[in-house]
Amino acid sequence: MISVRLPDGSKRDYPQAVTVAQVAESIGPGLAKAALAARVGTGEAARLVDTSYVLSQDADLSIVTAKDADGLEIIRHSTAHLLAYAVKELFPDAQVTIGPVIENGFYYDFSYSRPFTPEDLQAIEARMSELAAKDEPVTRKVMPRDEAVAYFKGIGEAYKAEIIESIPPDQEVSLYTEGGFTDLCRGPHVPSTGKLKFFKLMKVAGAYWRGDSNNEQLQRIYGTAWASKEELKTYLTMLGEAEKRDHRKLGKELDLFHIDDHAPGVVFWHAKGWTIWQEVEQYMRAVYRNNGYREVKGPQLLDKSLWEKTGHWDKYRENMFVTESEKREYALKPMNCPGHILIYKQGVKSYRDLPLRFGEFGQCHRNEPSGGLHGIMRVRGFTQDDGHIFCTEDQILEECVAYTALLQKVYQDFGFSNIIYKIATRPEKRIGSDEIWDKAEHALMESLRRSGCEFVVSPGDGAFYGPKVEYTLKDAIGRQWQCGTIQVDFSMPERLDAEYVAESGERKHPVMLHRAIVGSMERFIGILVEHYAGAMPVWLAPYQVAVLNITDAQAQYAQSVANALQKRGIRVVTDLRNEKVNYKIRELALQKLPYILVVGDKEMAEQKVSVRARGNQNLGEMALTELIERVCSEIDAKS
């Protein structure tokens, strides 16, 4: 007798071994039709299996459908295989390599003699739909490694054979077959191709085999797949809106910044973009001051030996820019934490000095691959609103609770009210004892509970020195951006001999909390530009008000209006050109200014201004003092 325990606590007994599909059928025909896979077991021991999986002993079982996150991932992975199937049908000489799931979709890399064209993509997508309509079964087979190598070599798939040859010889591999196509995969997959209905191929890009620029360049076909037609339509609509909001496009149109081949991965900030930067920085500087942080500044170059002590040299060496002077090796800092410990170590610290909070707008450099660079969102030189809190073990919880409240206030001021909370726990490769990791993970989870925040746990995604909370915000079109973080670190202060004198008189190592709210300043400003589609709120706008005249007769009055605005700290630009007023208004509107003030003879005579607000809103005539108070009020309210 086989006993199967279901998520609702009920049990179902079967006289003999039973497949997942049979269990689903016994529950009801609706579930049997919707079943894509199943999760066997509970907690970290649970694993995903195909519906053909045989339960030969008692088990906890949860049927996975398209409504589940696991189900959507299985749909996307299976659609990647459907893509490869279609490519092999249309281009038999193409070789398949790897095809993983990525955020919102999937890709598959191919080796082929010529570049795929947009017309090829249309043909491939059409063939995918034809193959899906056949509803062919997807079956799994296990094969010894060497036999699998021979099989793929025999059908001319050299890349698959090379992948399998990297697996230990005593292991078996799983293959999945649909129709006339067989691929290497761990699975699970949908039970048949008919489950794959809502997908679209997006683009072709280049990619090196195994990510190594010394290897052959392959062709990567990207696609997206969803559980319903509505979800696919919503996603494609969002992509269209995201294209309009692309910070690279808006950065050029609004004259904010540019990236130059003379300095790849580093930003050239123009005056208007730098104004946004300064507003963000000065705001965060006030956050430091008002919440007990001492702003510090560490050097750019630090000796190799320091990075070896912290463990960064082993973990991040490939991403560090290294130089040499007088037979000593140095690295441009990829992060600020070791420098903050060196500042902490100057002078004896007592338990009475803790918590000690350091903040820095620290410029960091990381040698990101050129293919991964993306406007100002992913760069090689960036500045973090970095902070480190040195505290006792008893102060961790209180500091984490206070930090979450602070982060929520900051995000709210920048216009983000929807935050997702995730706790990343210990990775397989880490430093520190399990006891220390237990304390750190417990403190982070308890801090979010006390803050009233629902959170998910991401097992194994913590840093090598400690677990972390990741704070992810949602923008105006629903995209998610992970920005803030707080990490609990027992190990680095010990490695660098940071100490404090405890109340008992003994010397102890402080706990170090690594925290950042906006993260990379460059990336955060890119997020802001896309969130607001370049129409920055009044307090962040490079120019908050534009003043323009109708004829030369009002030029002096227009300038006096601008001067009055400037005296109140309002950023203002004038357009006194001898051009038609509607032409000047259209030009300024394209720059997405919050307010445009027009002055003619009537306004000059009455000492007023005609006010247009962003979005083509005509607010009519207004006394200058009234307009100034309106703008200042919006600036103060961060609106």
XYZ file of C-alpha atoms in Angstrom:
639
model
C 0.000 0.000 0.000
C 1.301 3.457 -0.969
C 0.122 6.416 1.099
C 0.295 9.869 -0.514
C -0.039 12.969 1.695
C -1.444 16.052 -0.052
C -0.903 19.746 0.834
C -4.333 20.063 2.510
C -3.339 17.348 4.996
C -5.479 14.622 3.444
C -4.133 11.200 2.463
C -4.794 8.931 -0.468
C -3.909 5.243 -0.452
C -3.050 3.170 -3.505
C -2.619 -0.631 -3.631
C 0.624 -0.405 -5.606
C 3.164 2.006 -7.070
C 1.474 4.931 -8.766
C 2.528 7.769 -11.093
C 2.005 11.449 -10.341
C -0.391 11.595 -13.297
C -2.465 8.766 -11.803
C -2.634 10.535 -8.440
C -3.832 13.708 -10.176
C -6.456 11.685 -12.103
C -7.725 10.097 -8.886
C -8.220 13.562 -7.364
C -10.178 14.836 -10.345
C -10.130 15.188 -14.148
C -9.604 18.957 -13.887
C -6.386 18.537 -11.933
C -5.236 15.725 -14.209
C -5.606 18.027 -17.210
C -3.842 20.950 -15.484
C -0.971 18.934 -13.978
C 2.456 19.879 -15.340
C 4.718 18.265 -12.737
C 4.823 17.632 -8.993
C 6.840 18.415 -5.913
C 7.736 15.336 -3.873
C 8.791 15.768 -0.251
C 8.675 18.823 1.995
C 10.976 21.729 2.817
C 14.492 21.812 1.415
C 14.336 18.078 0.709
C 11.444 18.498 -1.763
C 12.198 17.979 -5.443
C 10.362 18.571 -8.690
C 9.462 15.545 -10.817
C 7.594 14.808 -14.054
C 3.987 13.612 -14.029
C 5.347 10.249 -15.221
C 7.347 9.887 -11.996
C 6.502 6.684 -10.108
C 5.778 6.847 -6.371
C 6.899 3.512 -4.992
C 6.729 4.426 -1.292
C 4.839 6.775 1.014
C 5.413 10.414 0.070
C 4.298 14.012 0.475
C 3.049 15.228 -2.884
C 2.015 18.584 -4.306
C 0.733 18.745 -7.894
C 2.243 21.630 -9.873
C 0.040 23.521 -12.348
C 0.504 26.645 -14.460
C -0.785 28.728 -11.534
C 2.342 27.885 -9.514
C 5.715 29.643 -9.832
C 7.314 26.238 -10.398
C 4.763 25.565 -13.117
C 5.607 28.741 -15.008
C 9.304 27.883 -14.864
C 8.586 24.394 -16.224
C 6.539 25.920 -19.057
C 9.433 28.215 -19.955
C 12.029 25.462 -19.784
C 9.880 23.191 -21.913
C 9.311 26.010 -24.410
C 13.083 26.410 -24.742
C 13.216 22.750 -25.795
C 10.303 23.328 -28.171
C 12.359 26.141 -29.713
C 15.323 23.806 -30.217
C 12.973 21.173 -31.693
C 11.620 23.715 -34.210
C 15.105 24.954 -35.142
C 16.275 21.403 -35.849
C 13.163 20.813 -37.974
C 13.819 23.914 -40.089
C 17.631 23.984 -39.987
C 18.856 20.383 -39.577
C 22.524 21.429 -39.733
C 22.193 23.722 -36.682
C 23.691 22.370 -33.458
C 21.968 22.912 -30.122
C 23.977 23.863 -27.040
C 22.238 25.134 -23.865
C 18.791 26.608 -23.229
C 18.021 27.785 -19.686
C 15.113 29.670 -18.142
C 15.750 33.365 -17.460
C 13.628 36.107 -15.958
C 10.329 36.321 -17.885
C 11.385 33.738 -20.437
C 14.174 31.599 -21.825
C 16.866 31.412 -24.464
C 18.635 28.728 -26.475
C 22.101 28.997 -28.034
C 22.739 27.519 -31.482
C 25.732 26.993 -33.726
C 24.768 27.631 -37.354
C 26.570 28.555 -40.531
C 24.792 31.871 -41.093
C 23.049 34.466 -38.923
C 19.374 33.895 -38.185
C 17.201 36.627 -39.694
C 13.928 38.183 -38.438
C 12.188 36.102 -41.088
C 13.833 32.972 -39.647
C 12.474 33.870 -36.211
C 8.955 34.168 -37.622
C 9.299 30.782 -39.296
C 10.685 29.168 -36.138
C 7.876 30.562 -34.004
C 5.287 29.312 -36.514
C 6.839 25.827 -36.468
C 6.815 25.882 -32.630
C 3.060 26.531 -32.756
C 2.607 23.635 -35.200
C 4.592 21.261 -32.969
C 2.680 22.384 -29.882
C -0.623 21.760 -31.687
C 0.444 18.134 -32.313
C 0.417 17.639 -28.514
C 3.261 15.130 -28.710
C 4.198 13.346 -25.463
C 7.403 14.441 -23.739
C 9.151 11.354 -22.368
C 12.158 10.922 -20.103
C 14.916 8.319 -20.417
C 17.978 7.732 -18.231
C 21.235 6.715 -19.933
C 24.829 6.020 -18.755
C 27.136 8.976 -19.387
C 29.354 7.300 -21.985
C 26.360 5.946 -23.864
C 24.839 9.437 -23.953
C 28.126 10.880 -25.276
C 28.160 8.298 -28.050
C 24.491 8.982 -28.846
C 24.952 12.746 -29.306
C 28.182 12.325 -31.256
C 26.326 9.902 -33.483
C 23.661 12.470 -34.377
C 26.265 15.231 -34.898
C 25.578 17.202 -31.697
C 29.177 17.892 -30.656
C 28.279 20.549 -28.093
C 25.898 18.250 -26.214
C 28.539 15.523 -26.224
C 31.090 17.986 -24.791
C 28.688 18.981 -22.003
C 28.078 15.355 -21.057
C 31.797 14.530 -21.159
C 32.305 17.042 -18.328
C 30.070 14.900 -16.095
C 31.806 12.206 -13.958
C 31.920 8.915 -15.918
C 30.081 6.860 -13.286
C 26.958 9.027 -13.487
C 23.805 8.690 -15.536
C 22.121 11.491 -17.448
C 18.494 12.094 -18.335
C 17.269 12.731 -21.869
C 13.869 14.083 -22.925
C 12.255 13.235 -26.240
C 9.349 14.944 -28.012
C 8.524 13.766 -31.507
C 11.780 13.396 -33.419
C 13.820 15.563 -31.100
C 15.874 14.376 -28.108
C 17.725 16.714 -25.724
C 19.843 16.471 -22.614
C 18.065 17.857 -19.535
C 17.557 17.241 -15.829
C 13.879 18.177 -16.165
C 11.150 18.129 -15.236
C 9.154 18.978 -18.353
C 5.505 19.340 -19.247
C 3.881 15.984 -20.080
C 3.181 16.989 -23.693
C 3.858 19.825 -26.127
C 0.169 20.794 -26.106
C 0.716 22.457 -22.713
C 2.825 25.108 -24.464
C 0.518 27.675 -26.026
C 1.465 31.210 -25.092
C 4.940 32.148 -26.230
C 6.778 34.551 -28.491
C 10.332 34.727 -29.823
C 11.882 38.123 -29.083
C 15.312 38.552 -30.642
C 18.645 37.015 -31.685
C 21.937 37.977 -30.034
C 25.496 36.736 -29.991
C 26.886 34.576 -27.173
C 30.180 32.760 -26.728
C 30.215 29.036 -26.090
C 30.408 28.583 -22.338
C 30.744 32.347 -21.909
C 34.389 32.333 -23.014
C 35.362 34.932 -25.641
C 38.078 32.547 -26.861
C 35.393 30.108 -27.987
C 33.075 30.151 -30.981
C 30.375 32.802 -31.035
C 26.933 31.204 -31.054
C 23.499 32.625 -31.842
C 21.201 33.094 -28.861
C 17.480 33.169 -29.544
C 15.470 34.776 -26.741
C 11.817 34.040 -26.099
C 9.111 34.537 -23.518
C 6.412 32.099 -22.380
C 3.416 32.466 -20.063
C 0.602 30.447 -18.577
C -2.177 32.418 -20.301
C -2.867 34.600 -23.326
C -3.656 37.539 -21.050
C -0.309 37.275 -19.220
C 1.567 37.148 -22.516
C -0.316 40.194 -23.818
C 0.306 42.118 -20.589
C 4.017 41.328 -20.734
C 4.366 42.391 -24.373
C 2.500 45.625 -23.611
C 4.865 46.240 -20.697
C 7.850 45.683 -22.979
C 6.511 48.294 -25.367
C 6.145 50.749 -22.507
C 9.602 49.836 -21.192
C 11.089 50.632 -24.614
C 9.597 54.121 -24.461
C 11.063 54.528 -20.979
C 14.546 53.197 -21.802
C 16.927 55.330 -19.737
C 19.548 55.260 -22.508
C 17.104 56.803 -24.979
C 15.781 59.333 -22.450
C 19.290 60.123 -21.210
C 20.175 61.300 -24.708
C 16.890 63.108 -25.395
C 16.957 64.936 -22.065
C 20.731 65.581 -22.148
C 21.418 63.773 -18.865
C 24.503 61.599 -19.550
C 26.329 59.522 -22.092
C 28.603 56.484 -22.297
C 31.738 56.821 -24.440
C 33.962 54.167 -26.004
C 36.957 55.954 -24.500
C 35.731 54.841 -21.058
C 33.513 51.754 -21.473
C 31.297 51.091 -18.494
C 31.834 54.526 -16.935
C 29.316 57.384 -17.055
C 29.847 60.906 -18.377
C 27.324 62.985 -16.461
C 25.998 66.109 -18.170
C 24.898 69.124 -16.137
C 21.224 68.150 -16.020
C 21.940 64.544 -15.120
C 24.420 65.626 -12.469
C 21.708 67.804 -10.941
C 19.573 64.694 -10.438
C 22.613 62.933 -8.963
C 23.219 65.798 -6.524
C 19.602 65.815 -5.384
C 19.728 62.071 -4.706
C 23.090 62.348 -2.944
C 22.120 65.340 -0.805
C 18.889 63.624 0.162
C 20.796 60.499 1.202
C 23.368 62.639 2.988
C 20.538 64.074 5.104
C 19.361 60.507 5.770
C 22.840 59.758 7.128
C 22.851 62.850 9.355
C 19.360 62.327 10.717
C 19.842 58.650 11.561
C 23.111 58.583 13.455
C 25.543 57.866 10.616
C 29.022 59.361 10.412
C 29.965 60.009 6.812
C 33.460 58.786 5.942
C 35.595 58.433 2.832
C 37.968 55.564 2.061
C 40.726 55.318 -0.571
C 40.268 53.808 -4.026
C 43.396 51.632 -4.008
C 43.989 49.014 -1.327
C 46.775 46.462 -0.993
C 46.171 42.934 -2.239
C 46.889 41.520 1.235
C 43.776 43.192 2.638
C 41.550 41.575 0.033
C 43.178 38.222 0.778
C 42.396 38.552 4.486
C 38.739 39.367 3.850
C 38.313 36.513 1.363
C 37.404 38.817 -1.526
C 40.582 37.986 -3.453
C 39.529 34.365 -3.852
C 35.904 35.204 -4.621
C 36.130 38.359 -6.759
C 39.640 38.449 -8.234
C 38.378 38.139 -11.816
C 36.161 41.189 -11.343
C 38.834 43.391 -9.759
C 41.005 45.954 -11.527
C 44.571 45.321 -10.365
C 47.675 47.493 -10.609
C 51.242 47.450 -9.281
C 53.578 50.025 -7.779
C 57.027 49.458 -6.291
C 56.558 45.687 -6.449
C 53.298 45.802 -4.456
C 49.954 44.715 -5.912
C 46.886 46.875 -5.374
C 43.255 46.615 -6.423
C 40.697 49.287 -7.113
C 38.089 48.585 -4.484
C 35.042 46.653 -5.741
C 33.303 47.333 -2.395
C 33.781 49.602 0.611
C 33.536 47.282 3.625
C 37.245 46.532 4.281
C 38.039 50.249 4.225
C 35.360 50.936 6.810
C 36.844 48.319 9.119
C 40.234 50.021 8.854
C 38.581 53.311 9.840
C 36.812 51.588 12.732
C 40.114 50.201 14.012
C 41.621 53.656 14.564
C 41.465 54.091 18.335
C 40.068 51.856 21.064
C 36.312 51.249 20.910
C 34.119 50.529 23.905
C 30.739 48.840 24.044
C 29.459 52.323 24.885
C 30.504 53.486 21.387
C 28.285 50.889 19.727
C 26.339 50.866 17.536
C 28.724 52.862 15.360
C 27.288 53.692 11.933
C 29.498 54.673 8.992
C 28.137 55.908 5.675
C 30.015 56.611 2.449
C 29.272 57.537 -1.127
C 31.986 55.097 -2.091
C 33.192 54.853 -5.658
C 33.805 51.228 -6.649
C 35.066 49.471 -9.754
C 34.255 45.996 -11.008
C 35.549 44.500 -14.225
C 32.197 43.521 -15.686
C 32.296 41.783 -19.083
C 31.596 44.193 -21.928
C 28.598 42.141 -23.054
C 26.936 42.655 -19.680
C 27.197 46.456 -19.636
C 23.873 48.245 -19.968
C 23.668 52.040 -20.061
C 24.040 53.357 -16.510
C 22.232 50.327 -15.071
C 25.283 48.076 -15.207
C 28.666 49.743 -15.330
C 32.279 49.177 -14.327
C 32.645 52.306 -12.242
C 29.824 53.107 -9.823
C 29.099 54.830 -6.518
C 27.220 53.178 -3.665
C 25.332 54.800 -0.829
C 27.211 52.339 1.294
C 26.959 51.986 5.039
C 28.266 49.699 7.758
C 26.967 49.373 11.285
C 29.327 48.006 13.929
C 27.315 46.656 16.845
C 27.113 44.007 19.529
C 25.260 40.767 18.970
C 22.413 42.020 21.186
C 21.962 45.107 18.995
C 21.529 43.303 15.665
C 17.754 42.939 15.859
C 17.077 46.534 16.861
C 19.381 47.882 14.137
C 17.772 45.720 11.447
C 14.250 46.793 12.450
C 15.261 50.466 12.382
C 16.962 50.034 9.020
C 13.880 48.505 7.379
C 11.738 51.438 8.580
C 14.319 53.897 7.241
C 14.502 52.163 3.862
C 10.701 52.178 3.542
C 10.623 55.951 4.169
C 13.363 56.597 1.599
C 11.675 54.494 -1.085
C 8.375 56.229 -0.394
C 9.999 59.632 -0.913
C 11.384 58.482 -4.260
C 7.935 57.265 -5.310
C 8.136 53.510 -4.612
C 5.556 52.098 -2.216
C 5.553 48.434 -3.238
C 8.507 46.544 -1.710
C 9.245 42.820 -1.877
C 11.307 41.294 0.941
C 13.548 38.267 0.506
C 16.004 36.637 2.903
C 18.984 34.956 1.245
C 20.437 32.235 3.465
C 23.799 30.460 3.725
C 25.477 29.360 0.474
C 27.314 26.076 0.146
C 30.691 27.846 0.016
C 30.920 30.162 3.005
C 33.028 31.230 5.921
C 32.005 31.075 9.586
C 30.446 28.359 11.749
C 26.885 27.054 11.452
C 26.186 28.514 14.903
C 27.049 32.010 13.656
C 24.928 31.544 10.529
C 21.998 30.361 12.675
C 22.179 33.553 14.754
C 22.481 35.810 11.740
C 19.621 34.233 9.786
C 17.349 34.246 12.835
C 18.032 37.938 13.499
C 17.125 38.937 9.927
C 13.926 36.887 9.865
C 12.818 38.168 13.255
C 13.559 41.765 12.265
C 11.207 41.518 9.271
C 8.519 39.876 11.384
C 8.737 42.732 13.887
C 8.566 45.191 11.004
C 5.333 43.559 9.828
C 6.859 42.503 6.514
C 5.965 39.301 4.718
C 9.042 37.710 3.179
C 10.235 34.749 1.167
C 13.384 32.730 1.814
C 15.915 32.165 -0.948
C 18.052 29.208 0.214
C 21.753 29.397 -0.579
C 21.734 32.908 -2.056
C 23.513 34.679 0.819
C 26.972 36.227 0.530
C 29.915 34.023 1.449
C 30.321 35.922 4.735
C 26.707 36.251 5.844
C 22.963 36.104 5.069
C 21.095 39.143 3.815
C 17.738 40.749 3.324
C 17.146 41.894 -0.248
C 14.678 44.734 -0.722
C 13.116 44.784 -4.196
C 10.928 47.641 -5.401
C 8.310 47.656 -8.156
C 8.270 50.485 -10.673
C 5.390 52.208 -12.481
C 4.993 49.404 -15.043
C 5.411 46.514 -12.618
C 9.061 45.651 -13.154
C 11.070 44.561 -10.134
C 14.410 46.110 -9.159
C 16.478 44.730 -6.305
C 18.196 47.734 -4.730
C 18.494 47.734 -0.952
C 20.151 45.123 1.224
C 21.297 44.477 4.768
C 23.763 41.695 5.575
C 24.846 40.312 8.929
C 28.573 39.583 9.060
C 30.290 37.977 12.054
C 33.400 37.005 10.107
C 35.025 40.014 8.437
C 35.600 42.031 11.648
C 37.308 38.975 13.118
C 39.447 38.437 10.022
C 40.675 42.038 10.174
C 41.063 42.070 13.980
C 38.394 44.685 14.684
C 37.574 44.759 18.407
C 35.740 46.583 21.157
C 36.062 46.468 24.924
C 32.997 44.761 26.360
C 31.352 45.742 29.651
C 33.181 42.829 31.258
C 36.505 44.297 30.171
C 37.276 41.542 27.659
C 37.937 42.287 23.997
C 35.325 41.120 21.527
C 34.782 41.362 17.795
C 31.818 43.530 16.758
C 29.153 42.319 14.384
C 29.191 44.185 11.073
C 25.961 45.006 9.266
C 26.532 45.826 5.605
C 23.683 47.988 4.269
C 22.771 50.006 1.193
C 19.453 51.643 0.394
C 19.648 52.854 -3.205
C 22.655 50.633 -3.966
C 24.494 51.851 -7.046
C 23.708 55.551 -7.518
C 24.046 55.158 -11.282
C 21.640 52.242 -11.444
C 19.150 53.865 -9.087
C 19.039 57.043 -11.182
C 18.487 54.860 -14.259
C 15.578 53.212 -12.437
C 14.155 56.627 -11.519
C 14.393 57.855 -15.112
C 12.504 54.784 -16.362
C 9.994 54.787 -13.482
C 9.012 58.392 -14.234
C 9.574 58.078 -18.015
C 11.937 61.044 -17.678
C 9.250 63.277 -16.119
C 10.998 63.557 -12.774
C 9.056 64.799 -9.742
C 9.547 68.484 -8.985
C 12.198 67.946 -6.300
C 14.353 65.811 -8.635
C 13.777 67.638 -11.929
C 16.985 69.169 -13.366
C 15.022 72.311 -14.174
C 11.869 72.775 -12.155
C 10.509 75.835 -13.956
C 11.033 77.389 -17.394
C 10.247 81.069 -18.044
C 9.652 82.322 -21.563
C 8.489 85.566 -23.087
C 6.130 86.230 -25.982
C 8.077 89.187 -27.433
C 11.276 91.044 -26.652
C 9.195 93.608 -24.773
C 8.775 91.159 -21.869
C 12.392 89.895 -21.798
C 13.396 91.998 -18.800
C 10.289 91.013 -16.831
C 10.816 87.339 -17.695
C 14.383 87.569 -16.384
C 13.181 89.204 -13.166
C 10.705 86.324 -12.695
C 13.547 83.854 -13.153
C 15.686 85.747 -10.633
C 12.891 85.663 -8.037
C 12.538 81.894 -8.498
C 16.283 81.362 -8.167
C 16.388 83.331 -4.919
C 13.967 80.779 -3.441
C 16.246 77.923 -4.517
C 14.122 76.867 -7.501
C 16.034 75.585 -10.528
C 14.971 77.688 -13.474
C 15.811 78.070 -17.175
C 14.789 80.954 -19.433
C 13.959 80.969 -23.130
C 14.084 84.562 -24.360
C 14.627 83.744 -28.025
C 12.784 85.655 -30.692
C 10.691 82.628 -31.658
C 6.962 81.949 -31.709
C 5.726 81.215 -28.198
C 3.993 77.939 -29.181
C 7.230 76.698 -30.710
C 9.127 77.456 -27.503
C 6.431 75.783 -25.388
C 6.577 72.608 -27.512
C 10.364 72.434 -27.225
C 10.305 72.878 -23.456
C 7.450 70.378 -23.053
C 9.632 67.722 -24.715
C 12.146 68.296 -21.921
C 9.421 67.214 -19.450
C 9.748 70.286 -17.186
C 7.249 70.409 -14.307
C 6.238 74.033 -14.988
C 6.415 76.433 -17.934
C 5.706 80.100 -17.244
C 4.689 82.375 -20.096
C 4.783 86.180 -19.744
C 3.261 88.657 -22.181
C 2.180 92.273 -21.893
C -0.852 91.370 -19.759
C 1.145 89.286 -17.280
C 3.838 91.951 -17.100
C 1.286 94.704 -16.423
C -0.389 92.687 -13.637
C 2.934 91.304 -12.282
C 1.695 87.749 -12.834
C 2.664 84.653 -14.818
C 0.653 82.327 -17.043
C 1.299 78.801 -15.750
C 1.368 75.532 -17.669
C 1.984 72.331 -15.705
C 3.475 69.197 -17.188
C 0.983 67.138 -19.142
C -0.388 70.129 -21.055
C -2.307 71.450 -18.043
C -3.153 75.143 -18.346
C -3.392 76.509 -14.794
C -4.099 80.055 -15.964
C -2.699 83.253 -14.518
C -1.130 83.202 -11.092
C 0.663 85.668 -8.865
C 4.389 84.916 -8.823
C 4.363 84.524 -5.023
C 1.554 81.968 -5.312
C 3.488 80.016 -7.946
C 6.659 80.073 -5.848
C 4.823 78.741 -2.793
C 3.236 76.000 -4.913
C 6.594 74.839 -6.288
C 8.349 75.047 -2.905
C 5.527 73.084 -1.287
C 5.867 70.312 -3.876
C 9.636 70.223 -3.408
C 9.275 69.928 0.374
C 6.633 67.206 0.017
C 8.814 65.245 -2.437
C 5.834 65.256 -4.848
